[in-house]
Tab-separated table of C-alpha atoms in Angstrom:
chain	number	residue	atom	x	y	z
I	99	SER	CA	0.147	-0.060	-0.052
I	100	TYR	CA	1.008	3.657	-0.646
I	101	PRO	CA	1.592	6.161	2.330
I	102	ALA	CA	-1.303	8.630	2.972
I	103	LEU	CA	1.299	11.497	2.902
I	104	VAL	CA	4.662	11.485	0.873
I	105	VAL	CA	6.954	14.673	1.882
I	106	ASP	CA	9.484	14.737	-0.969
I	107	LYS	CA	10.524	18.295	-0.765
I	108	SER	CA	12.297	20.056	1.993
I	109	VAL	CA	9.501	21.927	4.200
I	110	VAL	CA	8.394	22.878	7.331
I	111	LEU	CA	4.663	21.257	8.167
I	112	ARG	CA	2.833	22.301	11.448
I	113	GLY	CA	-0.443	21.102	12.122
I	114	GLU	CA	-2.913	23.396	13.736
I	115	GLU	CA	-4.695	22.122	16.805
I	116	GLY	CA	-6.908	18.915	15.645
I	117	ALA	CA	-5.066	18.212	12.810
I	118	ALA	CA	-4.650	14.509	11.869
I	119	ILE	CA	-3.374	12.321	9.369
I	120	ASP	CA	-5.202	8.830	8.861
I	121	GLY	CA	-3.579	5.827	7.162
I	122	GLY	CA	-6.585	3.790	7.147
I	123	GLY	CA	-5.018	1.034	8.600
I	124	ALA	CA	-2.639	0.034	5.687
I	125	GLY	CA	1.102	0.310	5.503
I	126	VAL	CA	2.963	3.429	6.395
I	127	VAL	CA	1.098	6.749	7.181
I	128	VAL	CA	3.667	9.397	6.436
I	129	ARG	CA	7.036	8.585	4.478
I	130	ILE	CA	9.572	11.459	4.659
I	131	THR	CA	12.053	11.151	1.649
I	132	ALA	CA	13.388	14.749	1.275
I	133	PRO	CA	16.220	16.284	3.594
I	134	ASP	CA	15.653	19.205	5.782
I	135	VAL	CA	11.895	18.489	6.867
I	136	THR	CA	10.466	19.364	9.875
I	137	PHE	CA	7.022	17.893	10.933
I	138	GLU	CA	5.290	18.644	13.899
I	139	GLY	CA	1.711	18.955	15.548
I	140	PHE	CA	-0.285	16.269	13.794
I	141	ALA	CA	-2.029	13.200	15.324
I	142	VAL	CA	-0.895	10.280	13.163
I	143	ARG	CA	-3.025	7.058	13.058
I	144	GLY	CA	-4.189	4.122	11.378
I	145	SER	CA	-0.982	2.670	10.204
I	146	GLY	CA	-1.102	-1.093	9.155
I	147	SER	CA	-0.115	-3.858	11.551
I	148	LEU	CA	1.579	-6.386	9.340
I	149	LEU	CA	5.247	-6.733	10.206
I	150	GLU	CA	6.242	-8.030	6.624
I	151	ASP	CA	4.833	-4.699	5.368
I	152	GLU	CA	6.928	-2.848	7.853
I	153	SER	CA	4.044	-0.719	8.683
I	154	ALA	CA	4.697	2.400	10.796
I	155	GLY	CA	3.237	5.957	11.495
I	156	ILE	CA	6.092	7.726	10.077
I	157	THR	CA	9.157	6.673	8.196
I	158	THR	CA	12.177	8.534	7.211
I	159	ASP	CA	15.778	7.794	6.039
I	160	ALA	CA	16.277	11.470	4.801
I	161	PRO	CA	19.128	13.711	6.629
I	162	ARG	CA	18.177	16.383	9.025
I	163	THR	CA	14.594	15.292	9.782
I	164	THR	CA	12.939	16.601	12.651
I	165	VAL	CA	9.806	15.084	14.178
I	166	ARG	CA	8.070	16.494	17.325
I	167	GLY	CA	4.722	17.038	18.847
I	168	VAL	CA	3.263	13.900	17.002
I	169	ILE	CA	0.351	12.301	19.038
I	170	TRP	CA	0.033	8.551	17.935
C-alpha cells in the first residue's frame, strides 16, 4: 500500500490543533524522503499492523529530519 502522505520536498509542516493524518489501517502513514523536513503538531494514526509490510506511523531515511509534537 502507499503512504497517506509522502513528503518529497524540504518543508516545514506544522499542524494546527486537531490536525490529523489517517492511513486507513494499511502500511505507512507518513513517509519523509526529502532532507531538511520538520514535521510537527499532527495526530498520526491508522498505520497497518503487518510486520512484513514494515508498517509505521512515520518513516524516514532522509538527513536532518525533525519530528516533534506528534500524537500517536
